[in-house]
Every structure is written in C-alpha cells, then in structure tokens.
Short mmCIF file of C-alpha atoms in Angstrom, two decimals:
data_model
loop_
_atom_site.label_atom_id
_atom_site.label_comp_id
_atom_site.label_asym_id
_atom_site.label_seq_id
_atom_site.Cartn_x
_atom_site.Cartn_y
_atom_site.Cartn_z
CA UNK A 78 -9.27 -18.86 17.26
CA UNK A 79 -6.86 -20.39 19.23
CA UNK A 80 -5.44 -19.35 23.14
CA UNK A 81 -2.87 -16.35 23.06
CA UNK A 82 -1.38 -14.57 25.71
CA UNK A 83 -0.23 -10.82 25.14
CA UNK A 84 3.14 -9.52 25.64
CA UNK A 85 4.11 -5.51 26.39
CA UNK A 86 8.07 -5.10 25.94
CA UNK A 87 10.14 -2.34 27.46
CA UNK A 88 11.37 -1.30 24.49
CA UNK A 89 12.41 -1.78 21.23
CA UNK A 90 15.05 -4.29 21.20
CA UNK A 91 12.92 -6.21 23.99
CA UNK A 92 10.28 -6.36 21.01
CA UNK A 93 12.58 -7.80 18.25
CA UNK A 94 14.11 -10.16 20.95
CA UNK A 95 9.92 -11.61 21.53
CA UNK A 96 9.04 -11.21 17.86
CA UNK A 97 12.55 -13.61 16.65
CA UNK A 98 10.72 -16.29 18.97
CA UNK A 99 7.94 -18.96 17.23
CA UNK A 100 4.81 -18.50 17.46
CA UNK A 101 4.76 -14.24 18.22
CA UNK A 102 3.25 -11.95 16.05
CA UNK A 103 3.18 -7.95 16.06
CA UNK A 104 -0.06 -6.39 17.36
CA UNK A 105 -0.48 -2.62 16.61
CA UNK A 106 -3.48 -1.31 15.18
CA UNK A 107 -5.39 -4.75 15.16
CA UNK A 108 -7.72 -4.60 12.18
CA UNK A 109 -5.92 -6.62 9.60
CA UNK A 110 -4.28 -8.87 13.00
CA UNK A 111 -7.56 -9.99 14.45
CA UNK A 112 -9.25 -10.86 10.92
CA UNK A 113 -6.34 -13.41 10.46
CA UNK A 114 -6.57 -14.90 13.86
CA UNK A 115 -10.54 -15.59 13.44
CA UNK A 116 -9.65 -16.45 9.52
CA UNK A 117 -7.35 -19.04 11.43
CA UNK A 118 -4.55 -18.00 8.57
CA UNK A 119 -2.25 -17.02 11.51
CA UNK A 120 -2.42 -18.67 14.96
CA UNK A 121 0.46 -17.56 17.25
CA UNK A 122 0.76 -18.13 20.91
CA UNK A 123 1.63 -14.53 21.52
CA UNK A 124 0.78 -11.11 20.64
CA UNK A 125 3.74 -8.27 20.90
CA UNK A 126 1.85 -5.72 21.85
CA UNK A 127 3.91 -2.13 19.98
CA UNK A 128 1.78 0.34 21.18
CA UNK A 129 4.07 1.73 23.86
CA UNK A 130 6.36 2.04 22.04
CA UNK A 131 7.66 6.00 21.42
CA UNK A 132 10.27 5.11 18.69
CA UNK A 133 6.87 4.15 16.18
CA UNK A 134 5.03 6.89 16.97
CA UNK A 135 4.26 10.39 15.67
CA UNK A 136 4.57 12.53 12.21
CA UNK A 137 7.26 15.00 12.35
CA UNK A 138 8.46 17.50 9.66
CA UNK A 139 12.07 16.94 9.33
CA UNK A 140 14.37 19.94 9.19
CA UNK A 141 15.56 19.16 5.63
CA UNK A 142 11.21 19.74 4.51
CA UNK A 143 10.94 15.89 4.30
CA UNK A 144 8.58 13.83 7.28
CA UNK A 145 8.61 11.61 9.28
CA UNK A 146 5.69 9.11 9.63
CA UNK A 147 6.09 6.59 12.55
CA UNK A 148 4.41 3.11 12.19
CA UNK A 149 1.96 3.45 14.87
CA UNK A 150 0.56 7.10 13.44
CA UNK A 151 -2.95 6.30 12.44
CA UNK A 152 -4.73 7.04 9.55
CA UNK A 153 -6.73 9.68 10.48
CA UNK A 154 -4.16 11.83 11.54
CA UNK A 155 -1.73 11.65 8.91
CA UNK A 156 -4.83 12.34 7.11
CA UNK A 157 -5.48 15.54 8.78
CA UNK A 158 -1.65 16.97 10.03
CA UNK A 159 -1.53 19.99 8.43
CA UNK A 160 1.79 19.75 7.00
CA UNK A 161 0.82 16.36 4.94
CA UNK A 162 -1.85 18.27 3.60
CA UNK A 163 0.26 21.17 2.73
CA UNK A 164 3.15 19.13 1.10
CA UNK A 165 2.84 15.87 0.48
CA UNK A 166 -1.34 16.03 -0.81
CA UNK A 167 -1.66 12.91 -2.04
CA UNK A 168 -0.60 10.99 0.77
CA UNK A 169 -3.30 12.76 2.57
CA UNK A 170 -6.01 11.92 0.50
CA UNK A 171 -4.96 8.36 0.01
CA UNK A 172 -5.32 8.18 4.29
CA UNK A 173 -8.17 9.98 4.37
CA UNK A 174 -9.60 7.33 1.36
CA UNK A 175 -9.03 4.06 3.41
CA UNK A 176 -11.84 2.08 4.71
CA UNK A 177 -14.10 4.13 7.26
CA UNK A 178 -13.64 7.00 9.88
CA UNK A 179 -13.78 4.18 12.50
CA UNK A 180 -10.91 2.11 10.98
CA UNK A 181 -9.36 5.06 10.22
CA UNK A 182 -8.44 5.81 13.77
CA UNK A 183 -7.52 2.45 14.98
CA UNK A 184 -5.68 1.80 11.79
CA UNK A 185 -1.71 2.75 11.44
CA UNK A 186 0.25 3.20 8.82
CA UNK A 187 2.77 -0.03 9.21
CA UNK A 188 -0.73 -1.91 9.45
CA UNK A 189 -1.83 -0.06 6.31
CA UNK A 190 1.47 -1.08 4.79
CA UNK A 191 1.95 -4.74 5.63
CA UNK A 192 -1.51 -5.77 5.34
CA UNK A 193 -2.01 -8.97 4.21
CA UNK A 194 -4.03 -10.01 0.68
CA UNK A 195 -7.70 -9.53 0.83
CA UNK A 196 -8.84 -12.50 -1.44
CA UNK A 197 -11.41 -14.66 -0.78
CA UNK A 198 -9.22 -18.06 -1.68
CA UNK A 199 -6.63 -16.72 0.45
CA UNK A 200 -8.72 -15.70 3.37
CA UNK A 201 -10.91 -18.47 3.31
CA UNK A 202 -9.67 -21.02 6.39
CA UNK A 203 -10.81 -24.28 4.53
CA UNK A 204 -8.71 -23.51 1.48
CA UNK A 205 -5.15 -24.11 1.21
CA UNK A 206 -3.81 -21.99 -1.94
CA UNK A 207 -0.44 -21.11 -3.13
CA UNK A 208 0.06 -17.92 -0.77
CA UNK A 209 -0.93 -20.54 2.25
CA UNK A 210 1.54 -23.02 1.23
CA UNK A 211 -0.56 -25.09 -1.49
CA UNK A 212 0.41 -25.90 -4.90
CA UNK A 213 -2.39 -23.56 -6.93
CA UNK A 214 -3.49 -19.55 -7.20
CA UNK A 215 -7.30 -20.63 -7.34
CA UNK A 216 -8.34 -17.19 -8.88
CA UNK A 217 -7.02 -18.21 -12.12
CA UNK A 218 -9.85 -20.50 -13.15
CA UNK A 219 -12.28 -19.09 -10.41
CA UNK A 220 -13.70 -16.22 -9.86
CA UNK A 221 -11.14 -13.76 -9.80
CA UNK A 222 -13.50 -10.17 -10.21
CA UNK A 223 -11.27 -8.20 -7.63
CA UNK A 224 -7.74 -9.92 -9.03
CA UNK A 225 -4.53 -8.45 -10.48
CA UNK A 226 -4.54 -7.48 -13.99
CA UNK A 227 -0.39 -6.60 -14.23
CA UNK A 228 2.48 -8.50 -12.48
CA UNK A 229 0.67 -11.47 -11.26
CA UNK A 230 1.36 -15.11 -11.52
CA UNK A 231 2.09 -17.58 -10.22
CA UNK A 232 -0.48 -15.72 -7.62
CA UNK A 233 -2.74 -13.15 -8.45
CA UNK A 234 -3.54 -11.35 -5.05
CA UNK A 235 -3.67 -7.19 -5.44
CA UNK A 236 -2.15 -5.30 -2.61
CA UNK A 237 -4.34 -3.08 -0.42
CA UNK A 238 -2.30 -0.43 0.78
CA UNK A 239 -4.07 3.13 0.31
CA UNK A 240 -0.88 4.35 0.94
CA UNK A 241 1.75 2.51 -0.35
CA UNK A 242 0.84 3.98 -3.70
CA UNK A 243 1.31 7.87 -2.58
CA UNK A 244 4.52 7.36 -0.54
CA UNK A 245 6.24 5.20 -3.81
CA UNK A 246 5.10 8.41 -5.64
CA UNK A 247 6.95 10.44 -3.04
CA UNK A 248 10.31 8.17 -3.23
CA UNK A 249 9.95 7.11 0.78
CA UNK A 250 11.92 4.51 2.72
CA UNK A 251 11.58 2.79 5.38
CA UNK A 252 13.41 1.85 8.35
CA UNK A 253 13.26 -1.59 9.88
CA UNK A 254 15.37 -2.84 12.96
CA UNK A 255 15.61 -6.09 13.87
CA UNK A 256 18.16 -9.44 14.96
CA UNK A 257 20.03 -8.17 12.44
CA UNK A 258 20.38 -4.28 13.68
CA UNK A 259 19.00 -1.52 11.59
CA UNK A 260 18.37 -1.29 7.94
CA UNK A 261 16.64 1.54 5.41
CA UNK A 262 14.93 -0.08 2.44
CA UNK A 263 13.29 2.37 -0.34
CA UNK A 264 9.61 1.41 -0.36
CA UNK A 265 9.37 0.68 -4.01
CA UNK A 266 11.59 -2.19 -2.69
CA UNK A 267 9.88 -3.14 0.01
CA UNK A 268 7.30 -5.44 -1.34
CA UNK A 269 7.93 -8.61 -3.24
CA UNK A 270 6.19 -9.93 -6.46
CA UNK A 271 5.05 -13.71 -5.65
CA UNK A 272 7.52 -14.77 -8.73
CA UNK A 273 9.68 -14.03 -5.64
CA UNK A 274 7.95 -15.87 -3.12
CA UNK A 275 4.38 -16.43 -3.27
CA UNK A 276 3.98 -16.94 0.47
CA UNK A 277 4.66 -13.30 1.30
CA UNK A 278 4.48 -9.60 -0.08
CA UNK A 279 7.50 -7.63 1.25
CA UNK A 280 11.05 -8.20 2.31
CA UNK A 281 10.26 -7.89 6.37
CA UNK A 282 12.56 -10.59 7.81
CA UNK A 283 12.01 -12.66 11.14
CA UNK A 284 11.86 -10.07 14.16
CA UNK A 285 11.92 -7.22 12.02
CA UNK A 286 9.86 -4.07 13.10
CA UNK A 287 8.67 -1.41 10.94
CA UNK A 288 9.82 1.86 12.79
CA UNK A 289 8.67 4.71 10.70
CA UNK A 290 8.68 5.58 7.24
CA UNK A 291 10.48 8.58 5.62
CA UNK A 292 9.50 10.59 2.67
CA UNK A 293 12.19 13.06 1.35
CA UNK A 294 11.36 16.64 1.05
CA UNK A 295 9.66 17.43 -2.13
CA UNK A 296 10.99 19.68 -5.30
CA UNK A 297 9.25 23.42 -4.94
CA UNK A 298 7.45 22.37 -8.47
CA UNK A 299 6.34 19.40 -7.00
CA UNK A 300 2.65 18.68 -6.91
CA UNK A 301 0.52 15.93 -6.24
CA UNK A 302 -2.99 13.65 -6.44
CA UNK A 303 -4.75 10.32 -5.21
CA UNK A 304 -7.56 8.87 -6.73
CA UNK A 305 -9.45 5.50 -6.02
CA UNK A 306 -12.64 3.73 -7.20
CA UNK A 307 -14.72 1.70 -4.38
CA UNK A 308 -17.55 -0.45 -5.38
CA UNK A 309 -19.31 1.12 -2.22
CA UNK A 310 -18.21 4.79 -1.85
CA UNK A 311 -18.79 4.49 2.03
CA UNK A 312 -16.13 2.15 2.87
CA UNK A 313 -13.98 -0.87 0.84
CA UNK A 314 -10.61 -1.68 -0.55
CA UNK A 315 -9.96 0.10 -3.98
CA UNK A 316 -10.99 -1.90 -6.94
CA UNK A 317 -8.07 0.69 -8.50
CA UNK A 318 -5.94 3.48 -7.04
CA UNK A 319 -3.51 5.69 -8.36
CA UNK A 320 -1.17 8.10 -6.57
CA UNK A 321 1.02 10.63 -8.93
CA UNK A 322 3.61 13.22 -8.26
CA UNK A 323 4.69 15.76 -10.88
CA UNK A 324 7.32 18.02 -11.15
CA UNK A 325 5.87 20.88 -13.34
CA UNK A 326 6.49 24.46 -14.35
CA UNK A 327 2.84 26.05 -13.24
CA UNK A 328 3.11 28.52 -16.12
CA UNK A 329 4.10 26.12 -19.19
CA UNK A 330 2.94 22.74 -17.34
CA UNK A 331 5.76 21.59 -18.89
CA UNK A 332 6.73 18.08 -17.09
CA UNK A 333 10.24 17.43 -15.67
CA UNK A 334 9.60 14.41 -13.83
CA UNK A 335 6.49 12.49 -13.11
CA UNK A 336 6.00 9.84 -10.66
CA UNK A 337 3.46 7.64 -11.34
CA UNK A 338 1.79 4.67 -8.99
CA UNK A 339 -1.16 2.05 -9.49
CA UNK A 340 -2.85 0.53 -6.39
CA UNK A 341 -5.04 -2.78 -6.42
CA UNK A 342 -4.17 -3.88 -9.85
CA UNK A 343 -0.85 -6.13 -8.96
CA UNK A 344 0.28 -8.12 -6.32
CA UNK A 345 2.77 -5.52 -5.64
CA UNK A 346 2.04 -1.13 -5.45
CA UNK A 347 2.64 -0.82 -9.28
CA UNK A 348 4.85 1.94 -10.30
CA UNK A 349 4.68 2.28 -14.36
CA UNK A 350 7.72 3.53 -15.90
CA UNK A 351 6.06 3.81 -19.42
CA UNK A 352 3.92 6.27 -17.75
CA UNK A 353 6.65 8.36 -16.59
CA UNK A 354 8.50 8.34 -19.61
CA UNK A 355 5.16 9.28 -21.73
CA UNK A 356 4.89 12.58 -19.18
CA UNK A 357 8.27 12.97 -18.84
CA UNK A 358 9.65 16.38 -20.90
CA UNK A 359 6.56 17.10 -22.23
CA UNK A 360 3.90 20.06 -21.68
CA UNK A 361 1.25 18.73 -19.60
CA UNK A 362 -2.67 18.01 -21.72
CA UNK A 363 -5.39 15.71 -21.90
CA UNK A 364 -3.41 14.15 -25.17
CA UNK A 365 -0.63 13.98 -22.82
CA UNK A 366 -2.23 12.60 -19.78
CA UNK A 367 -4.50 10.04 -21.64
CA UNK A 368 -1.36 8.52 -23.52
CA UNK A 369 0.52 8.12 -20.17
CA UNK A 370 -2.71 6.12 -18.98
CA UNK A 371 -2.71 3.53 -22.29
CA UNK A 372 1.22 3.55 -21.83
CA UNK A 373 0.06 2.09 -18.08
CA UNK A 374 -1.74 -0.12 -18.81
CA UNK A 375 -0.12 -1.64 -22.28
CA UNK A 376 0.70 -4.67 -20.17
CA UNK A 377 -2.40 -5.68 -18.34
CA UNK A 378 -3.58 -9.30 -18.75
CA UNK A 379 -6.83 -9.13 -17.23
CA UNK A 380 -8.54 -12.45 -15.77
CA UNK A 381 -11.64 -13.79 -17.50
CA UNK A 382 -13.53 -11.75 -14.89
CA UNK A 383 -11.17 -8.40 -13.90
CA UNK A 384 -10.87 -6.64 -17.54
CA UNK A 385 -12.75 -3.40 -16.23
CA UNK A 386 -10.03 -2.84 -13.95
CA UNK A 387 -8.50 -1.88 -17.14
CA UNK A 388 -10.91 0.81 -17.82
CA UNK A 389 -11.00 1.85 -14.75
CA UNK A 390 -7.14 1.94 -14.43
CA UNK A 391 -6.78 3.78 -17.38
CA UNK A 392 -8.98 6.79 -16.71
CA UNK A 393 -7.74 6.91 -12.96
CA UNK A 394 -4.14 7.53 -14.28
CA UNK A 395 -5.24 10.34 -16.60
CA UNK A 396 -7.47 12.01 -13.91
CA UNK A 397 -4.70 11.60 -11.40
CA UNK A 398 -2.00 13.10 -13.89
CA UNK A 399 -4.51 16.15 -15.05
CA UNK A 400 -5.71 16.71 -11.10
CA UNK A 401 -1.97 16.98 -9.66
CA UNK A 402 -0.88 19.26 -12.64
CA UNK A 403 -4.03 21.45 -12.25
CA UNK A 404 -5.25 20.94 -15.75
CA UNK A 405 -8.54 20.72 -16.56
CA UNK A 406 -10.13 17.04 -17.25
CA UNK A 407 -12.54 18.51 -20.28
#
C-alpha cells in the first residue's frame, strides 16, 4: 500500500474541487476503499475524506411520500428506518441482507452502490485483465463459478450492489454534482455494461460525488420483496438476488405493473423486461410467477462453471414475484 495523506473539505464544492485533482479518491464508508488500496488496484496520493459532509447524509421522507436516502446513510439504518420498512420493503431487506451487522454499520449506501467488481482476476494485484487495462476477461476460460450468466462480454464481472437491485425496482435516481454542476441520472442508467467500457461500471465522471439517491413515492397498490442466495448464510456477496415491485389489486391479484430486478448475474443490476411483460395484465399465480422467471432467464449464457446461477435465478424470481404479491409459493 502506498503513502497517502487524508484530506477533510469544507464543503461540497471544496470536495469536487480535491476529487477533479490526480491521484484523489473518495473515502466514505471505507470497506470496498481500503480492500483496493491493499489489493494495490487503486493507489492515490489522497483520500477525500466525505464524512462531514451534511448534504450526503440522512433518510428523509419527502413530502410528496417518496425518500430521500443520502450517500453516507449506512446500511443498517436504512435497514431499520421505519418508514423504509413501511413503504419501500424491499429496499429494506436488501440492506438488511448485505454482508454482516459489522459492515453493515460502517457501510453506506453510495459505497454499496459504486462498489467495485468482486472477482478474483480482477482483484488479484499480479494480474492485469481487461477491467485493469489488459487485453483479456480471464474468467472466460478460467474458473468463472461466481461469473455473469446475462449481459457479459467482453468482461464478465457481476455487480454487488444489495441494493441497486431494490431501488431499480423502485424507479430511483440519483443526484451527482460535480466540475460540471449538478445532474439527476435514473439509476437504471447509472451503471454501464463493459460493451461500454470495460474499465468501469457506471457513468460517475471525474470529480463527481454521489449526493443522495431518490426513490419516488410508491402507487397505494404497490408492494414489494428481496430475495438473495449466499453460499454462507452468515455473511457474502449474493451468488443471485432479485428485488421486485408489483402493482396489484389485493383482492383479484390482478397485475398492473411489475418491476422486476436481478442482482449478481450481469455486470450491470439486471432489470428483465420479458419478466415484466409476462406479469404484466395478468392475475397473479404460481403459473404466472414461474413463467415470468423462465421469461428471465431465456437469455442466460452461463460459463462452463456458473449454469446453477440459472437455477437459482429462476426460482428467486418466482419466489420474489409470489412473496411481494402475497401469494402462496405451494
């Protein structure tokens, strides 16, 4: 690890003004920042530290019934604010999911959100791949058990937001402000397949901070889930996750408009339109709910070592679907 100093601005246009020079880097939360340094994938000369920052903090209810989630909230808190819970469920459980109750209050939402790859080519200091600059994904022909099994190529990292799933679901944005001024970008925007650009996974420029993100207020019929499956139950990144939001008559279960999410099966959150549209004007079953799951997954191109993700993909969409709806998985 090399030498760094650490940096406090004033405020927030004294932190865009340090983070536009070379060699700084954010620090908030630290958990994903201090693996890189001693991974020796990033080595700057100077941390910004955004903790003091007022404009990134807190979770408020906005008058309209929406919320406001500020970059620095930690996980553990959004997990347990009672009007998250209330409203917006499956962003809840998808905090209350992530990694351990340890990490879960150091660990912020922009952290949770611009968290870098966890592969082992890519986080391994000796090996120059394609996100690090080099010429070849090295999961392809090695051994690629935890890899993406839709949208990858010419990398196939996953993404391991908890929560980037559930707030897609939800239709958030999020507002950035940087050299440039202030800009509002709608989260299933936000990140960038590495067809794009394999060096990097969203569309945060030079300077630019995360302030908070903002989820609109949700339909009265509007109900939600979020699943994952861990290898160990106790802590790790999802092998899969999915995150839906329905908009459904409680009586009928008749399906107006379904929003539906996969987590840790692309190199991007995955929202699947052909699961939507198989919900979508139909009365809620298990019929219903499992064809919406093979809709999902119609496209996956599993690696020679990643097709359970499939399996596991599939049922986590129909359990997700059934679970928000409040229909019985039998």
């Amino acid at each position: 690890m090399n030498r760094f100093e650490i940096v406090t601005p004033a405020d927030l246009p004294a932190a865009v003004r340090l983070l536009a020079q070379p060699g700084h880097m954010a620090l908030a939360g630290g958990v994903d920042t201090l693996d890189l340094l001693k991974q020796q994938i990033a080595a700057p000369s100077a941390l910004v530290d955004l903790n003091g920052l007022k404009e990134l903090q807190g979770i408020d209810p906005t008058p309209d019934g929406g919320l406001r989630v500020g970059a620095l909230a930690r996980l553990s808190d959004v997990a347990a604010h009672p009007v998250v819970r209330a409203r917006f469920a499956a962003l809840a459980e998808a905090a209350g999911e992530a990694a351990t109750p340890q990490i879960r209050n150091l660990g912020t939402v922009g952290g949770n959100l611009l968290q870098r790859p966890r592969c082992w080519y890519f986080r391994n200091p000796d090996i120059v791949c394609l996100k690090k600059g080099g010429h070849l994904c090295y999961a392809i022909n090695g051994l690629n058990r935890y890899h993406a099994i839709l949208g990858g190529g010419p990398s196939f990292i996953v993404h391991p937001s908890n929560l980037a799933p559930a707030l897609i679901a939800f239709g958030a944005s999020v507002r950035l402000f940087g050299p440039g001024g202030e800009r509002k970008v709608v989260l299933d925007q936000f990140f960038a397949l590495p067809s794009v650009d394999a060096t990097r996974e969203n569309v945060l420029q030079a300077g630019e901070i995360l302030v908070e993100v903002i989820v609109p207020p949700p339909a009265a019929s509007a109900v939600s889930a979020y699943l994952e499956v861990r290898e160990k139950q106790s802590f790790d990144w999802p092998l899969v996750s999915v995150a839906a939001m329905l908009k459904i008559d409680a009586g009928s279960k008749k399906v107006h408009q379904a929003n539906v999410v996969l987590g840790a099966v692309a190199p991007i959150p995955w929202r699947s339109r052909e699961a939507e549209q198989a919900l979508a004007g139909g009365v809620l079953d298990r019929a219903r709910a499992a064809s919406a799951a093979d809709a999902a997954l119609k496209d996956a191109r599993p690696l020679p070592h990643n097709a359970y993700k499939v399996a596991i993909a599939r049922v986590l969409v129909r359990r997700a679907v059934l679970r928000a709806g409040q229909v019985q998985d039998v």
